[in-house]
PDB file of C-alpha atoms and ligand atoms in Angstrom:
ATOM      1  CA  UNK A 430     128.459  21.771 187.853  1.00  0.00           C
ATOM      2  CA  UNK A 431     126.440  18.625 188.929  1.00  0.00           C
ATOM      3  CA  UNK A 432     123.297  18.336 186.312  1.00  0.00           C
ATOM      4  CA  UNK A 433     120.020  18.108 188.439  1.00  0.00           C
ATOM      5  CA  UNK A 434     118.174  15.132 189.068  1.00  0.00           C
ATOM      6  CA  UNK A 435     114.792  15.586 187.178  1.00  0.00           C
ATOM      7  CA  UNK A 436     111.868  13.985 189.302  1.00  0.00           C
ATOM      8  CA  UNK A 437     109.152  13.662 187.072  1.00  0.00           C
ATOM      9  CA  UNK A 438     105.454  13.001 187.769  1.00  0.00           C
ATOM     10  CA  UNK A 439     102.242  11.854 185.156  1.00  0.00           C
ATOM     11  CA  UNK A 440      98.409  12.444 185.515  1.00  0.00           C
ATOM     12  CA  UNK A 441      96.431  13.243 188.562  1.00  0.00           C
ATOM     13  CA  UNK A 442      99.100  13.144 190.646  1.00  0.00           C
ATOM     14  CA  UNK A 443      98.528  17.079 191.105  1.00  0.00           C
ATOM     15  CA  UNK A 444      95.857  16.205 193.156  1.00  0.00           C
ATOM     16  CA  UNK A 445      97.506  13.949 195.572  1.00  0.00           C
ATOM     17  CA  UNK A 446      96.481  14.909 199.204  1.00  0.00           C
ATOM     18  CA  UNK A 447      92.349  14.360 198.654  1.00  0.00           C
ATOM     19  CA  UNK A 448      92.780  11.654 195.591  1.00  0.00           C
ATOM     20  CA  UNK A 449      91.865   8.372 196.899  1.00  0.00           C
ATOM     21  CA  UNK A 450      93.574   9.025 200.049  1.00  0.00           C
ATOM     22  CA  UNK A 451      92.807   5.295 201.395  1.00  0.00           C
ATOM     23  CA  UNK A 452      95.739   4.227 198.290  1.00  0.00           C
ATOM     24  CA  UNK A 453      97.740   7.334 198.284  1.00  0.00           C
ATOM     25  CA  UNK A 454      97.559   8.587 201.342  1.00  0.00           C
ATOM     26  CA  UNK A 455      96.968  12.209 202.170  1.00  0.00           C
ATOM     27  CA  UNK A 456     100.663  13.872 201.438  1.00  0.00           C
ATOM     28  CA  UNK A 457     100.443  16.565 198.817  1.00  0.00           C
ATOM     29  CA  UNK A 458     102.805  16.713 195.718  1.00  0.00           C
ATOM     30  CA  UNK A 459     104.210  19.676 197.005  1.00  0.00           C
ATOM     31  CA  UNK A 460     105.203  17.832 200.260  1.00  0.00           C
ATOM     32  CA  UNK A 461     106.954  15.467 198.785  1.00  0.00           C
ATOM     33  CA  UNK A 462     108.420  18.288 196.044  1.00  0.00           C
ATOM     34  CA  UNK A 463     109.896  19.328 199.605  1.00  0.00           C
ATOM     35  CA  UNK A 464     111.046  15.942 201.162  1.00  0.00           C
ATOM     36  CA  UNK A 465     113.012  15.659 197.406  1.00  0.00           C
ATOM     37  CA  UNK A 466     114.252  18.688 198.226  1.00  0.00           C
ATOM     38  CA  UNK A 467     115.984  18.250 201.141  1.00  0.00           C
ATOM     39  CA  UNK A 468     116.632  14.433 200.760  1.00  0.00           C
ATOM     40  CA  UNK A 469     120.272  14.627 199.571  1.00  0.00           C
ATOM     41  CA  UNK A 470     121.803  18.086 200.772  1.00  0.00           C
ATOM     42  CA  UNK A 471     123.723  19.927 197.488  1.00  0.00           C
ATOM     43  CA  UNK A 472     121.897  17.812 194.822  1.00  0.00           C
ATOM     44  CA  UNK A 473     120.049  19.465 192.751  1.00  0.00           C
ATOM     45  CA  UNK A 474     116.485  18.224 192.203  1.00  0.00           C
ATOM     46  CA  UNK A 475     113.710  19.649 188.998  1.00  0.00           C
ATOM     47  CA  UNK A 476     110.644  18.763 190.213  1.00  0.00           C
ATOM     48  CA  UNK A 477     108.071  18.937 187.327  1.00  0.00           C
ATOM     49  CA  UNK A 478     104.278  17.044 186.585  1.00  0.00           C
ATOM     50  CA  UNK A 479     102.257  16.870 184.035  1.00  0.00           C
ATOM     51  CA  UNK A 480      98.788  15.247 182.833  1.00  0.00           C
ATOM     52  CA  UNK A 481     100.117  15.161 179.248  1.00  0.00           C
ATOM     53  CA  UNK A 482     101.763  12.160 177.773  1.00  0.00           C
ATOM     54  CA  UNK A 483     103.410  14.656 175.246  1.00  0.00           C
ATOM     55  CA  UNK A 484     104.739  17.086 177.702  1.00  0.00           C
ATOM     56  CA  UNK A 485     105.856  14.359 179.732  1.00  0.00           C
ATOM     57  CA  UNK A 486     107.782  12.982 176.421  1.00  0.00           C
ATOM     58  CA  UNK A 487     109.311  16.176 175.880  1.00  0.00           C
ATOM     59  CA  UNK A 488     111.116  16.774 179.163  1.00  0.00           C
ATOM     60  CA  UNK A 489     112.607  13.578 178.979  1.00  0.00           C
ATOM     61  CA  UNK A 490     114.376  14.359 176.046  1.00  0.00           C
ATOM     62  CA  UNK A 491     115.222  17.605 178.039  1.00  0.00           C
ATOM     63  CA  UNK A 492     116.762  15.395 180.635  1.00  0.00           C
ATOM     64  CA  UNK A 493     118.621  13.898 178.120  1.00  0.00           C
ATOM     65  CA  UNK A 494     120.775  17.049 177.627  1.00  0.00           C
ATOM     66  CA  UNK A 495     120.360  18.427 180.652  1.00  0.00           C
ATOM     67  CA  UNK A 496     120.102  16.117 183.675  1.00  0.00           C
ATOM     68  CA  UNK A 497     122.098  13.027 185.817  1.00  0.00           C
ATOM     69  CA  UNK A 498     119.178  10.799 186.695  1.00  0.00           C
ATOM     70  CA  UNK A 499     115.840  10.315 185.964  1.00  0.00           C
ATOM     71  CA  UNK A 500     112.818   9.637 189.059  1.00  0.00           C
ATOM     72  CA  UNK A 501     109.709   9.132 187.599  1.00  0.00           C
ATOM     73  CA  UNK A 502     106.722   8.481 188.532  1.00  0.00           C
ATOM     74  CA  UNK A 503     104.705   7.692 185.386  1.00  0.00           C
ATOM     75  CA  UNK A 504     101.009   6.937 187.143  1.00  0.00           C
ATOM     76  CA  UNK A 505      98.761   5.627 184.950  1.00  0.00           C
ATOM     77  CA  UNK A 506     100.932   6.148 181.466  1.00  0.00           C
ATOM     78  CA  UNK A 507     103.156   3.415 183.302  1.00  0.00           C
ATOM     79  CA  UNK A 508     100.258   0.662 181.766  1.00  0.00           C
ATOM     80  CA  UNK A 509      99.731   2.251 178.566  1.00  0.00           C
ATOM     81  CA  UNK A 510     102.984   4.663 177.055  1.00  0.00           C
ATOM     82  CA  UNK A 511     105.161   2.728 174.434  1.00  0.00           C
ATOM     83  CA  UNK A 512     106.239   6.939 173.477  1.00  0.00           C
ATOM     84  CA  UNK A 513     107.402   7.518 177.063  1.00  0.00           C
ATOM     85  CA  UNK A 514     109.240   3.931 177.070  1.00  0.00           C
ATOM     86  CA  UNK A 515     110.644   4.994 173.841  1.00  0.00           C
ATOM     87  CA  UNK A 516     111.806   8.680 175.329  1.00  0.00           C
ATOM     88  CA  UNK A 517     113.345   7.103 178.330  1.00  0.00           C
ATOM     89  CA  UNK A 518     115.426   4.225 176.310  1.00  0.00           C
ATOM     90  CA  UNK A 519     117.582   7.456 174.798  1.00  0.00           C
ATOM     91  CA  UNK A 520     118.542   7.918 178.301  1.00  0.00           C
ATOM     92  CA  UNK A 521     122.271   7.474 179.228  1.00  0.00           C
ATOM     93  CA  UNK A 522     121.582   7.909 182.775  1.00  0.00           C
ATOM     94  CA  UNK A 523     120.086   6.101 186.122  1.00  0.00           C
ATOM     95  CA  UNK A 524     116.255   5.690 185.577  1.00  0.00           C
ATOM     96  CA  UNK A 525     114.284   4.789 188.825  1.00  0.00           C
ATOM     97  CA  UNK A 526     110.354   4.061 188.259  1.00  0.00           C
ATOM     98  CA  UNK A 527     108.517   4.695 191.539  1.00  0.00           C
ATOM     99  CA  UNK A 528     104.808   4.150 192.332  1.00  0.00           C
ATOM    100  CA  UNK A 529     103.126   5.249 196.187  1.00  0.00           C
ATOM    101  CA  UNK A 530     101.127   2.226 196.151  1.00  0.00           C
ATOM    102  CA  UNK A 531     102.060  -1.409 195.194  1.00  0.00           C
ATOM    103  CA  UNK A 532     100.263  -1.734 191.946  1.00  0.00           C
ATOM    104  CA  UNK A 533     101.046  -5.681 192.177  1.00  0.00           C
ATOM    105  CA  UNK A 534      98.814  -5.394 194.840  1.00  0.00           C
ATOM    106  CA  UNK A 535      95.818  -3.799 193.160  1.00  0.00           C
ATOM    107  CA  UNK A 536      94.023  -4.686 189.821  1.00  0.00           C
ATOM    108  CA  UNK A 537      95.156  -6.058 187.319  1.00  0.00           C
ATOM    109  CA  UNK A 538      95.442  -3.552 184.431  1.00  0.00           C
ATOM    110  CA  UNK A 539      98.149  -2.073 187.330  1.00  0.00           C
ATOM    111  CA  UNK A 540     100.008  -4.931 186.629  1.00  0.00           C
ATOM    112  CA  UNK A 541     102.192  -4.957 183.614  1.00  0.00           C
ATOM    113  CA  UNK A 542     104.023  -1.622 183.547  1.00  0.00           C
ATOM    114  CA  UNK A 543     105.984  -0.736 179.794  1.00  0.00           C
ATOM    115  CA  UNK A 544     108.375   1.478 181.784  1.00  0.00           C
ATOM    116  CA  UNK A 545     110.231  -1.207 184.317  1.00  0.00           C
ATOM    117  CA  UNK A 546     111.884  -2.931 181.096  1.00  0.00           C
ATOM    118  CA  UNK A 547     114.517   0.409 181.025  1.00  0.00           C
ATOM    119  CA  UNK A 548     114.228   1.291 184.670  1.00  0.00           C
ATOM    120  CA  UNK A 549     117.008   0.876 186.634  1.00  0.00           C
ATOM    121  CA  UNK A 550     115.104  -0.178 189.440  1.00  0.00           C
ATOM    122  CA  UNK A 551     111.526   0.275 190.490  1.00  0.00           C
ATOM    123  CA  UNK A 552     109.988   1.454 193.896  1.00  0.00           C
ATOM    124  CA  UNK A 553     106.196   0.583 194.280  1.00  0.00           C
ATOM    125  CA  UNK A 554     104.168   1.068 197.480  1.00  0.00           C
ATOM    126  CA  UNK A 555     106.413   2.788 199.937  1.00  0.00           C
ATOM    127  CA  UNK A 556     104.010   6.113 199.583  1.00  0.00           C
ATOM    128  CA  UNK A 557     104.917   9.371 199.541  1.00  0.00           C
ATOM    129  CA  UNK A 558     108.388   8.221 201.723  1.00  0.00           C
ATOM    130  CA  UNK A 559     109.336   6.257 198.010  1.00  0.00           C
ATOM    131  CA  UNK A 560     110.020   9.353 197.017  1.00  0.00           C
ATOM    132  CA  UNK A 561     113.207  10.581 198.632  1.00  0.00           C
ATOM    133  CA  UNK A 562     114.476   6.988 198.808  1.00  0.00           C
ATOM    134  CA  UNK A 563     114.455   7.301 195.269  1.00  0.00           C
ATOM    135  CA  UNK A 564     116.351  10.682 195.233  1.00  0.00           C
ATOM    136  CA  UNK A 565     119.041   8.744 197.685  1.00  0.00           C
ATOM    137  CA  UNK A 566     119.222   5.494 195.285  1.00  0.00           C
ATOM    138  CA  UNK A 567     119.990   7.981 192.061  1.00  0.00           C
ATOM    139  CA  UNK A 568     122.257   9.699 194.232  1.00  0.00           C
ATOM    140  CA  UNK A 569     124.070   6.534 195.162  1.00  0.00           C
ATOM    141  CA  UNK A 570     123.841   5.392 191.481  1.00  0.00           C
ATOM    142  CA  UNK A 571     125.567   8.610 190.298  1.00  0.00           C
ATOM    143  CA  UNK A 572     128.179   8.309 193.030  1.00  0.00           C
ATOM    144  CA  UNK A 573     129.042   5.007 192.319  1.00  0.00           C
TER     145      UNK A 573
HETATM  146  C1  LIG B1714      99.672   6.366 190.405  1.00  0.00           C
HETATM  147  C2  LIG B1714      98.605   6.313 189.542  1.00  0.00           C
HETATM  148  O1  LIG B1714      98.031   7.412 189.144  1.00  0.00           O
HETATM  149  C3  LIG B1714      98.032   5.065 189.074  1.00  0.00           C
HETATM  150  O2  LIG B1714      97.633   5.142 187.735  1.00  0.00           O
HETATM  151  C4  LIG B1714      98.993   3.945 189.244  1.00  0.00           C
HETATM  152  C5  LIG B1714     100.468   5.202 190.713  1.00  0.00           C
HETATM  153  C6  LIG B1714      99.729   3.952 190.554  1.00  0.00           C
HETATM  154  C7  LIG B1714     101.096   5.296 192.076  1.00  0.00           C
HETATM  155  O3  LIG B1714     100.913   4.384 192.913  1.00  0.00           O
HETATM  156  O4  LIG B1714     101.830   6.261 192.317  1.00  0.00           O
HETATM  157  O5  LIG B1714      98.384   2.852 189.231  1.00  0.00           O
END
């Protein structure tokens, strides 16, 4: 049985849709829950969020029994999380880091994010549509 990809999302992302719309447009979490969804038919996707760094902490070591790949989208513990860094390095498998907006674009405490050093690769600034590419790229990675 194919292990699920886990798709994994930080703080205040729960209220995408009406949060700063102008940066992250106006697509709610549970859209793009969907668009995961269907982005690679027979994959299996565990969508999750959470505003806790903790909580956050403790489903990646979940993943680390239990699933294939790893999307995450760590918002604003991205700049500040040397715990989550420290989860994700136990990792065995694909790890793709994925922002809706280019935070290289925007200020500077955006800037410098601790998870990119064990991310397999990073998608920033695509919006809500980085989402599903990301669910294709794991795919591909797990494929390959
Ligand atoms: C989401 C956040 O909540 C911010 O803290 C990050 C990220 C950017 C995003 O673009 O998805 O800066």
């Amino acid at each position: 049985m194919q292990k699920p990809v886990f798709v994994l999302n930080g703080p205040n992302l729960n209220r995408l849709g009406t949060r700063e719309p102008h940066i992250y447009g106006t697509t709610t979490l549970a859209d793009i829950e969907a668009l995961c969804r269907a982005a690679v038919p027979g994959l299996a996707v565990d969508f999750r969020q959470s505003n806790h760094e903790g909580e956050l902490v403790e489903w990646v070591h979940e993943a680390i029994d239990k699933a294939a790949a790893i999307v995450i989208n760590p918002a604003a513990y991205s700049f500040t999380s040397i715990a989550l860094l420290d989860a994700l390095k136990m990792f065995p498998g694909p790890i793709i880091e994925l922002h809706i907006s280019n935070i290289h674009r925007r200020e500077a405490h955006y800037h410098h994010s601790y998870i990119s050093q064990v991310a397999t690769a990073v998608i920033a600034g695509l919006g809500a549509a980085g989402y599903p590419a990301a669910v294709r790229a794991v795919a591909a990675l797990l494929e390959s």
